[in-house]
Structure formats: structure tokens, C-alpha cells
Short mmCIF file of C-alpha atoms and ligand atoms in Angstrom, two decimals:
data_model
loop_
_atom_site.label_atom_id
_atom_site.label_comp_id
_atom_site.label_asym_id
_atom_site.label_seq_id
_atom_site.Cartn_x
_atom_site.Cartn_y
_atom_site.Cartn_z
CA MET A 1 308.97 162.78 232.87
CA ALA A 2 309.45 160.58 230.35
CA ALA A 3 308.75 156.78 231.15
CA ASP A 4 311.42 153.89 230.98
CA VAL A 5 310.73 150.58 230.12
CA SER A 6 310.03 149.40 233.64
CA SER A 7 307.50 152.00 234.36
CA THR A 8 305.19 150.46 231.19
CA PRO A 9 302.48 148.60 232.99
CA ARG A 10 302.55 144.73 232.42
CA LYS A 11 300.08 143.49 230.30
CA VAL A 12 298.13 140.29 232.42
CA LEU A 13 296.07 137.70 230.80
CA LEU A 14 294.32 135.77 233.78
CA LEU A 15 293.23 132.29 233.53
CA GLY A 16 290.63 131.60 235.69
CA ALA A 17 289.63 134.89 236.67
CA THR A 18 286.31 134.52 238.31
CA GLY A 19 287.46 131.66 240.68
CA SER A 20 288.96 132.14 244.49
CA ILE A 21 292.79 132.83 243.04
CA GLY A 22 291.43 134.92 240.09
CA ARG A 23 289.41 137.11 241.80
CA GLN A 24 292.17 137.82 244.43
CA THR A 25 294.94 138.14 241.56
CA LEU A 26 291.88 140.65 240.48
CA ASP A 27 292.33 142.65 243.65
CA VAL A 28 295.85 142.56 243.70
CA ILE A 29 295.84 144.21 240.08
CA ALA A 30 293.71 146.63 241.22
CA GLN A 31 295.82 147.48 244.00
CA HIS A 32 298.49 148.88 241.25
CA PRO A 33 297.27 150.07 238.14
CA GLN A 34 300.66 151.87 237.35
CA ASP A 35 302.26 148.35 237.12
CA PHE A 36 300.00 145.99 235.80
CA ILE A 37 296.98 146.70 233.23
CA LEU A 38 294.30 143.58 232.59
CA THR A 39 294.37 143.02 228.95
CA GLY A 40 293.07 139.13 228.83
CA ILE A 41 290.42 137.25 231.23
CA SER A 42 288.68 133.76 231.14
CA ALA A 43 286.25 131.33 232.70
CA GLY A 44 284.84 128.08 232.28
CA HIS A 45 281.03 128.87 232.37
CA ASP A 46 280.66 132.22 234.51
CA GLN A 47 279.89 134.58 231.80
CA LYS A 48 278.03 136.64 234.51
CA GLY A 49 281.33 136.95 236.52
CA LEU A 50 283.15 137.70 233.54
CA GLU A 51 280.66 140.51 232.65
CA GLN A 52 281.23 141.85 236.09
CA ILE A 53 285.30 141.92 235.66
CA LEU A 54 284.67 143.53 232.51
CA LYS A 55 283.02 146.55 234.09
CA ALA A 56 285.62 146.72 236.25
CA PHE A 57 288.23 146.58 233.92
CA PRO A 58 287.46 148.12 230.73
CA SER A 59 291.45 147.97 229.54
CA VAL A 60 290.38 143.66 228.79
CA LYS A 61 290.35 143.08 224.88
CA SER A 62 290.19 139.40 225.15
CA VAL A 63 287.61 137.02 226.85
CA GLY A 64 287.85 133.66 226.97
CA LEU A 65 284.41 131.61 227.94
CA SER A 66 284.37 127.51 227.64
CA ALA A 67 280.65 127.91 227.37
CA LEU A 68 280.51 129.61 224.34
CA ASN A 69 279.90 127.95 221.00
CA GLU A 70 281.79 130.38 218.63
CA ASP A 71 284.33 132.97 218.71
CA THR A 72 282.83 136.72 218.37
CA GLU A 73 283.87 140.22 218.34
CA ILE A 74 281.65 142.30 220.00
CA GLU A 75 282.18 146.46 220.21
CA GLY A 76 286.14 145.77 219.93
CA LEU A 77 285.92 143.31 222.45
CA ARG A 78 287.34 139.76 221.18
CA TRP A 79 285.44 136.58 222.74
CA TYR A 80 287.17 133.17 222.51
CA GLY A 81 284.85 130.09 222.86
CA GLY A 82 284.46 126.22 223.57
CA GLN A 83 286.81 123.87 225.19
CA ASP A 84 289.99 125.12 223.54
CA GLN A 85 289.69 129.26 224.30
CA MET A 86 292.64 129.66 226.82
CA ALA A 87 295.08 127.71 224.52
CA ARG A 88 294.31 130.05 221.68
CA LEU A 89 293.91 132.87 224.06
CA ALA A 90 297.68 131.97 225.46
CA LYS A 91 298.26 132.18 221.69
CA GLU A 92 296.81 135.29 220.01
CA ALA A 93 295.88 137.93 223.23
CA ASP A 94 298.16 140.86 223.86
CA TYR A 95 299.90 139.96 227.17
CA ASP A 96 303.59 139.86 228.69
CA LEU A 97 302.29 137.60 231.68
CA MET A 98 299.79 135.21 232.08
CA VAL A 99 298.41 134.62 235.53
CA ASN A 100 297.41 130.56 235.30
CA ALA A 101 294.80 130.37 238.14
CA VAL A 102 292.62 127.16 236.58
CA VAL A 103 291.79 124.66 238.64
CA GLY A 104 292.58 120.97 236.70
CA PHE A 105 294.28 119.25 234.26
CA ARG A 106 292.92 121.91 231.41
CA GLY A 107 295.51 124.14 232.82
CA LEU A 108 298.23 122.35 231.17
CA LYS A 109 297.66 123.39 227.36
CA PRO A 110 297.65 127.25 227.88
CA THR A 111 300.94 126.71 230.31
CA LEU A 112 302.74 125.00 227.35
CA ALA A 113 300.89 127.59 224.91
CA ALA A 114 302.57 130.17 227.23
CA ILE A 115 306.00 128.93 227.62
CA GLU A 116 306.09 128.68 223.66
CA GLN A 117 305.44 132.24 223.43
CA GLY A 118 308.07 132.75 225.53
CA LYS A 119 305.69 135.17 228.15
CA ASP A 120 306.14 135.02 231.56
CA LEU A 121 303.85 132.94 233.55
CA ALA A 122 302.77 132.92 237.52
CA LEU A 123 301.21 129.28 237.73
CA ALA A 124 298.83 128.80 240.26
CA ASN A 125 297.47 125.78 238.03
CA LYS A 126 298.71 122.82 240.03
CA GLU A 127 298.28 120.58 237.46
CA SER A 128 300.48 121.82 235.22
CA LEU A 129 303.24 120.46 237.00
CA VAL A 130 301.60 117.60 238.55
CA CYS A 131 300.47 116.05 235.20
CA GLY A 132 302.88 118.09 232.72
CA GLY A 133 305.88 118.82 234.90
CA GLU A 134 308.28 116.98 232.17
CA LEU A 135 306.65 118.73 228.87
CA VAL A 136 306.59 122.09 231.23
CA LEU A 137 310.34 121.72 232.15
CA GLN A 138 311.03 121.12 228.70
CA ALA A 139 309.38 123.76 226.89
CA LEU A 140 311.03 126.20 229.53
CA LYS A 141 314.73 125.30 228.35
CA ASN A 142 313.65 126.41 224.49
CA SER A 143 311.89 129.81 226.16
CA PRO A 144 312.71 132.87 227.65
CA THR A 145 309.35 132.66 230.31
CA HIS A 146 310.08 133.34 233.95
CA LEU A 147 308.01 131.07 235.74
CA THR A 148 306.85 132.26 239.41
CA PRO A 149 304.91 129.98 241.81
CA ILE A 150 301.80 131.40 243.15
CA ASP A 151 300.54 128.24 245.13
CA SER A 152 301.94 129.38 248.89
CA GLU A 153 303.88 127.07 249.73
CA HIS A 154 306.05 127.34 246.50
CA SER A 155 306.04 130.52 247.15
CA ALA A 156 307.15 130.80 250.58
CA ILE A 157 310.10 128.66 249.40
CA PHE A 158 310.86 131.03 246.80
CA GLN A 159 310.97 133.94 249.15
CA CYS A 160 313.25 132.04 251.36
CA LEU A 161 315.70 130.95 248.60
CA GLN A 162 316.47 134.47 247.68
CA GLY A 163 319.75 135.34 247.76
CA ASN A 164 320.70 131.99 248.86
CA ASP A 165 322.94 129.64 246.53
CA ALA A 166 320.66 126.67 245.33
CA GLU A 167 323.20 124.27 245.84
CA ASP A 168 323.47 125.00 249.59
CA VAL A 169 320.05 123.64 250.24
CA ALA A 170 319.90 120.74 252.40
CA ARG A 171 315.95 120.08 251.96
CA LEU A 172 312.69 122.05 251.49
CA ILE A 173 310.17 121.68 254.32
CA ILE A 174 306.81 122.58 253.01
CA THR A 175 304.07 122.96 256.06
CA ALA A 176 300.32 121.28 255.82
CA SER A 177 297.63 122.32 257.96
CA GLY A 178 296.52 118.69 257.83
CA GLY A 179 293.00 120.30 256.50
CA SER A 180 289.42 120.05 257.61
CA LEU A 181 289.06 116.67 258.87
CA ARG A 182 292.84 116.22 260.39
CA ASP A 183 291.27 115.67 263.99
CA LEU A 184 289.29 112.53 262.74
CA SER A 185 291.04 108.86 262.81
CA ARG A 186 290.75 107.01 259.75
CA ASP A 187 287.68 105.06 261.23
CA GLN A 188 285.96 108.23 261.36
CA LEU A 189 286.36 109.21 257.68
CA ALA A 190 283.96 106.48 256.20
CA GLY A 191 280.86 108.57 257.00
CA ILE A 192 281.73 112.11 256.31
CA THR A 193 279.52 114.18 253.89
CA PRO A 194 280.69 117.09 251.40
CA ALA A 195 279.60 119.64 253.62
CA GLN A 196 281.85 118.19 256.56
CA ALA A 197 284.89 118.00 254.46
CA LEU A 198 284.10 121.58 252.97
CA LYS A 199 284.97 123.54 256.16
CA HIS A 200 288.84 124.35 256.00
CA PRO A 201 289.95 125.41 259.32
CA SER A 202 292.62 128.24 257.74
CA TRP A 203 292.26 128.55 254.13
CA ASN A 204 289.10 129.97 252.10
CA MET A 205 289.45 128.24 248.76
CA GLY A 206 287.90 126.87 246.28
CA ALA A 207 285.72 123.45 246.57
CA ARG A 208 288.04 120.73 245.01
CA ILE A 209 290.95 121.85 246.73
CA THR A 210 289.33 122.10 249.84
CA ILE A 211 288.34 118.33 249.46
CA ASP A 212 292.15 117.63 248.16
CA SER A 213 293.09 119.59 251.36
CA SER A 214 291.57 116.88 253.56
CA THR A 215 292.50 113.65 251.68
CA MET A 216 296.24 115.41 251.93
CA VAL A 217 296.30 114.55 247.94
CA ASN A 218 296.72 118.54 247.52
CA LYS A 219 300.37 117.99 249.70
CA GLY A 220 301.49 115.47 247.65
CA PHE A 221 300.36 117.84 244.56
CA GLU A 222 302.70 120.34 246.13
CA VAL A 223 305.61 117.85 246.82
CA ILE A 224 305.41 116.85 242.95
CA GLU A 225 305.19 120.88 241.90
CA ALA A 226 308.43 121.55 244.15
CA HIS A 227 310.52 118.81 242.71
CA TYR A 228 309.84 120.57 238.99
CA LEU A 229 309.84 124.33 240.22
CA PHE A 230 312.87 124.06 242.37
CA ASN A 231 314.99 121.00 240.52
CA LEU A 232 315.45 118.89 244.08
CA PRO A 233 315.12 115.06 244.02
CA TYR A 234 311.83 113.64 246.10
CA GLU A 235 314.38 112.43 249.35
CA LYS A 236 315.07 116.31 249.67
CA ILE A 237 311.69 117.67 250.22
CA GLU A 238 309.88 117.08 253.17
CA THR A 239 306.47 117.56 254.77
CA VAL A 240 305.27 118.61 258.32
CA LEU A 241 301.93 119.09 260.05
CA HIS A 242 301.53 122.73 261.13
CA PRO A 243 298.00 123.13 261.59
CA GLN A 244 297.78 127.16 262.37
CA SER A 245 299.08 127.93 258.55
CA ILE A 246 301.36 130.56 259.81
CA VAL A 247 304.96 129.35 258.32
CA HIS A 248 303.86 129.00 254.80
CA SER A 249 306.99 126.57 254.39
CA MET A 250 310.57 126.56 255.29
CA VAL A 251 314.31 125.83 253.61
CA GLU A 252 317.02 123.86 255.49
CA TYR A 253 320.37 124.99 254.35
CA LYS A 254 323.40 122.78 254.57
CA ASP A 255 324.65 124.64 258.05
CA HIS A 256 321.27 123.36 259.22
CA ALA A 257 319.71 127.19 259.26
CA ILE A 258 316.09 126.78 258.62
CA ILE A 259 314.49 129.84 256.65
CA ALA A 260 310.81 130.23 257.06
CA GLN A 261 308.11 132.81 255.68
CA LEU A 262 305.40 133.51 257.74
CA GLY A 263 301.98 135.49 257.07
CA SER A 264 298.83 135.67 257.50
CA ALA A 265 296.56 132.84 255.34
CA ASP A 266 295.71 135.11 252.72
CA MET A 267 296.73 134.73 249.35
CA ARG A 268 297.38 138.19 247.83
CA LEU A 269 300.79 137.79 249.29
CA PRO A 270 301.98 135.03 247.50
CA ILE A 271 299.82 136.31 244.51
CA GLN A 272 301.67 139.53 244.37
CA TYR A 273 305.08 138.27 244.70
CA ALA A 274 304.77 136.06 241.86
CA LEU A 275 303.84 139.13 239.86
CA TYR A 276 306.95 141.41 241.53
CA ALA A 277 309.54 139.44 242.73
CA PRO A 278 311.78 140.07 244.22
CA ARG A 279 310.17 143.32 244.83
CA ARG A 280 307.70 144.10 247.86
CA PRO A 281 305.23 146.81 247.24
CA VAL A 282 302.83 147.79 249.93
CA LEU A 283 299.46 145.06 249.80
CA LYS A 284 296.46 146.09 251.32
CA GLU A 285 295.86 143.13 253.48
CA ASP A 286 292.36 142.24 255.86
CA LYS A 287 294.95 141.04 258.81
CA PRO A 288 298.04 141.08 257.99
CA LEU A 289 299.86 139.13 260.96
CA ASP A 290 300.92 140.42 264.55
CA MET A 291 303.92 139.12 266.14
CA THR A 292 303.01 140.95 269.13
CA LYS A 293 299.73 138.84 269.63
CA SER A 294 300.61 135.26 271.28
CA LEU A 295 301.13 133.00 268.57
CA ASP A 296 300.96 129.13 269.00
CA LEU A 297 302.90 127.55 266.25
CA ASN A 298 303.47 123.81 266.47
CA PHE A 299 305.15 121.85 263.94
CA LYS A 300 304.22 117.56 264.04
CA ALA A 301 305.82 114.91 262.19
CA MET A 302 303.69 113.89 258.89
CA ASP A 303 301.13 110.89 259.77
CA PHE A 304 301.46 108.65 256.60
CA GLU A 305 299.29 105.92 257.40
CA ARG A 306 296.48 108.65 258.53
CA PHE A 307 296.87 110.55 255.38
CA PRO A 308 298.28 107.58 252.77
CA MET A 309 297.34 109.73 249.71
CA LEU A 310 300.52 111.67 250.48
CA LYS A 311 302.68 108.71 250.26
CA THR A 312 301.12 107.62 247.33
CA ALA A 313 301.51 110.98 245.39
CA ILE A 314 305.12 110.88 245.96
CA GLU A 315 305.76 107.55 244.82
CA THR A 316 303.49 108.48 241.60
CA GLY A 317 305.91 111.77 241.12
CA LYS A 318 309.05 109.32 240.73
CA ARG A 319 307.05 107.37 238.43
CA LYS A 320 307.23 110.10 236.37
CA GLY A 321 305.10 109.45 232.91
CA ASN A 322 301.47 109.72 232.68
CA ALA A 323 301.40 108.56 236.23
CA GLY A 324 300.74 112.06 237.66
CA CYS A 325 298.10 112.58 235.31
CA ILE A 326 296.11 109.09 236.31
CA PHE A 327 296.39 110.50 240.08
CA ASN A 328 294.94 113.81 239.08
CA ALA A 329 292.34 112.67 236.43
CA ALA A 330 291.00 109.81 239.51
CA ASP A 331 290.97 112.71 241.91
CA GLU A 332 289.39 115.49 239.79
CA GLN A 333 286.73 112.83 238.74
CA ALA A 334 286.35 111.05 242.31
CA VAL A 335 285.90 114.41 244.08
CA GLU A 336 283.21 115.76 241.79
CA MET A 337 281.31 112.82 242.50
CA PHE A 338 282.08 112.73 246.19
CA LEU A 339 280.68 116.44 246.04
CA LYS A 340 277.50 115.35 244.45
CA GLY A 341 276.96 112.75 246.72
CA GLU A 342 277.69 109.62 244.35
CA ILE A 343 280.28 107.61 246.30
CA GLY A 344 281.61 107.90 250.13
CA TYR A 345 284.34 110.20 251.27
CA LEU A 346 287.01 107.02 251.63
CA GLN A 347 286.36 105.63 248.04
CA ILE A 348 288.47 108.99 246.87
CA GLU A 349 291.57 107.41 247.88
CA GLU A 350 290.47 104.08 246.61
CA ALA A 351 289.52 105.21 242.92
CA ILE A 352 293.00 107.22 243.01
CA GLN A 353 294.84 103.88 244.15
CA LYS A 354 292.91 101.50 241.76
CA ALA A 355 293.37 103.97 238.86
CA LEU A 356 297.21 104.02 239.40
CA GLU A 357 296.68 100.04 239.05
CA THR A 358 294.65 99.89 236.04
CA ILE A 359 295.31 102.71 233.64
CA ASP A 360 298.21 101.86 231.14
CA TYR A 361 301.32 103.42 232.12
CA ILE A 362 303.29 105.60 229.39
CA ALA A 363 306.96 106.54 230.21
CA ASP A 364 307.47 109.63 227.60
CA PRO A 365 304.33 110.63 227.08
CA SER A 366 303.35 113.66 224.67
CA TYR A 367 300.82 116.23 225.50
CA GLU A 368 298.09 114.37 223.54
CA ASP A 369 299.20 110.82 225.54
CA LEU A 370 298.30 112.86 228.53
CA GLU A 371 294.80 114.36 227.44
CA MET A 372 293.98 110.39 226.45
CA THR A 373 294.77 109.30 229.78
CA ASP A 374 292.99 112.35 231.75
CA HIS A 375 289.99 111.29 229.61
CA LYS A 376 290.40 107.50 229.68
CA THR A 377 291.32 107.72 233.67
CA ARG A 378 287.85 109.74 234.39
CA GLN A 379 286.22 107.18 232.16
CA TRP A 380 287.12 104.60 234.13
CA VAL A 381 286.54 106.13 237.69
CA TRP A 382 282.86 106.63 236.64
CA ASP A 383 282.31 103.21 235.35
CA ALA A 384 283.53 101.34 238.47
CA PHE A 385 282.64 103.41 241.05
CA HIS A 386 279.06 105.15 239.77
CA GLN A 387 276.43 103.35 241.21
MG1 MG B 401 299.36 125.39 249.08
#
């Protein structure tokens, strides 16, 4: 049978391949070899992890590893090294679709490079939009790139928008589990250790995002992400506490119908949907949600006093400019220091607040301005809080 264009597997470049989202993306791709072929991967330092992936996916031709000093070519495999490896992969590798599963500010540059190349982009890197939302929107205007979200809340909203008119949306309702420390009062937070904060009740995720969930910084980032992905003002984006993490988010329309997406806490569904939307082929999951078992679904108004970072994030989003970049850099630096036991839990919030008051605001930053802001903010947090 002659193959038509749509039956040709799409070539995928996966950035952040050895991380939590990266590994689950590999599983989704492995489940659909007729539709996707992995041609490029990258990681920061985990060379061993990359070599395991190369064994499992011999189709890979380009590999990026930040820890590598220089580019090399070994047995037909092109290795990219250095801090710029991801952006260079995005420009030079052979692919149709980038999955950006990088954590942190460094995910922004390859996002912009993929859009400039006109490649499709499945985005798990929140910081691309939190730090560079305006630049990303600008780049998308001149590009055929289709951008699909991987974050579970945004995937849910994306799914709930299908078949409806964007004009009829009244508001987005983003659900929040409340994170690992949700049952503690603010007074109880001071002595929290990294081990306590790293126990997320429903999702199994990387270290930084688990801490960010407990401070609600992650939810704040998601509000900013939603603003850019769905082109809605902050007033139309709400958050509610939903400890079970079963309703992944909702859209309320002007007729007050609320459409929700439900599922188990398994990132492979949003990853697969970002690759296939609007199609929904079979996905092998460990524990799909069973609606015949009794389900407790609770929703509660967000507590902005208990989680002040959410309010700070929304104000930061509204300020635009390099404010999101300052917020993110302070958080990245402070979380890293907290995980090493160098600062207390509540100092994460303090570092963010003070960095936002201290670091110079730039109204219309270029990518280079953001890079400088990122660097300056991290340095400032380190100097101000390191004992
Ligand atoms: Mg999320």
C-alpha cells in the first residue's frame, strides 16, 4: 500500500530526555513507532542516561549534552556540547516536532529557535512562557509552528476547548493539589526540610517542580502560562484547590457550562495529546481512572494568605517585561539552595519577593536582556541569602 504523507512518522527532537517528562515522552513514542521516530535527544549532564536511550532508540542521529566540552562525531552520531547545545540542536537537527521537556530558564532559547525554524513544538518548559512569553508570542506571529501544551492543566484546558468557540469562554479554572505541605499552617512551614517538601501527594515529578508545587510558585507559573497559551486576561483565569488531582482543569463558558477533563495523575496522557491532538489513539497507562470506583472530588477556594506566591506570580505576570524572568530566576536559585540545606523553606518566598523589589525592571526586554536578568538575579539571591 502506498504511504501518504500523514502516515510518514514524524521526526521528534526531545530536549530534557533523561528527566521525568523526557522519560515519559520516550514511553509514549515507543508505544507509537508507526507515527513517531526519535531523531534527536539532549540532556544537561546525564551521559549515562543518554547512552541508555541511544541503545533503545537507534534512530537517534543528533545528541546534545551540556557537560560535553566540544562537538564530536562518533559512528555517524553527531554530539553537540556546551551551554548552547540545545539551541544549536534546534537549528541543525533533522526533526518536525520538538518536545521541550527542559526544566528552567535555559529552555527558552531552544523554544525560540524551534519557532524560528518553523517546527512544531510540544511545550513542557513553563519558563519559556513565564520568562519569555512576549518573545514567544512575537516569534509565533511569523511562524507556521503549532504550539501544544504538555503541562497537565493546560492540556486539560486545551482538551476542554476543542469544538468550542474561544469567544464563548467565560474563564479558565486551573486546579491545584496544594502540594506536599498543604495541610500545614504558615507557622508550621519554617522548619520544613527538603525531604518533607519533596513528598508530593499525587504526582511523581522532578525535585524543583515538587518544591514549586508546595509553595504554589508552580501554580502561579501555570496562570502565566495559561495567559499566553490561551490569550486570556488574568481576570479570566482562576485557580481552585482540588487535592485529588483527578480533574486536571476546567473551562467555564458564557452559558455557565463547565467542561472538565478527568484522568489519573499520569503525564503520558497530556504528553500523547500534545503529540497527536486532536486524535486520541490507545495509550497504555498503569492505572487509568475507574469511574465505577467511588471517587471523592473536592474543590475549595484558593487560599491566597496561605499561598502568597500565587498572588505575587499573577502581579508579576501583569507587570510583563523582565518581571517573570526575575521571579523565575530567584525561585530557581532559592530552591536549589533550599534543596542543599543552605536556606530555610520560607526563605524561598522571601528571596523571590526581595529580588522582584531589587533587580532592575526592563519593560521590553530582548532575549539577551533576559539572559542578563537571569544571571543577575541568581547572583543577587546567592549573595543576599548564602550564609
Ligand atoms: Mg502542572
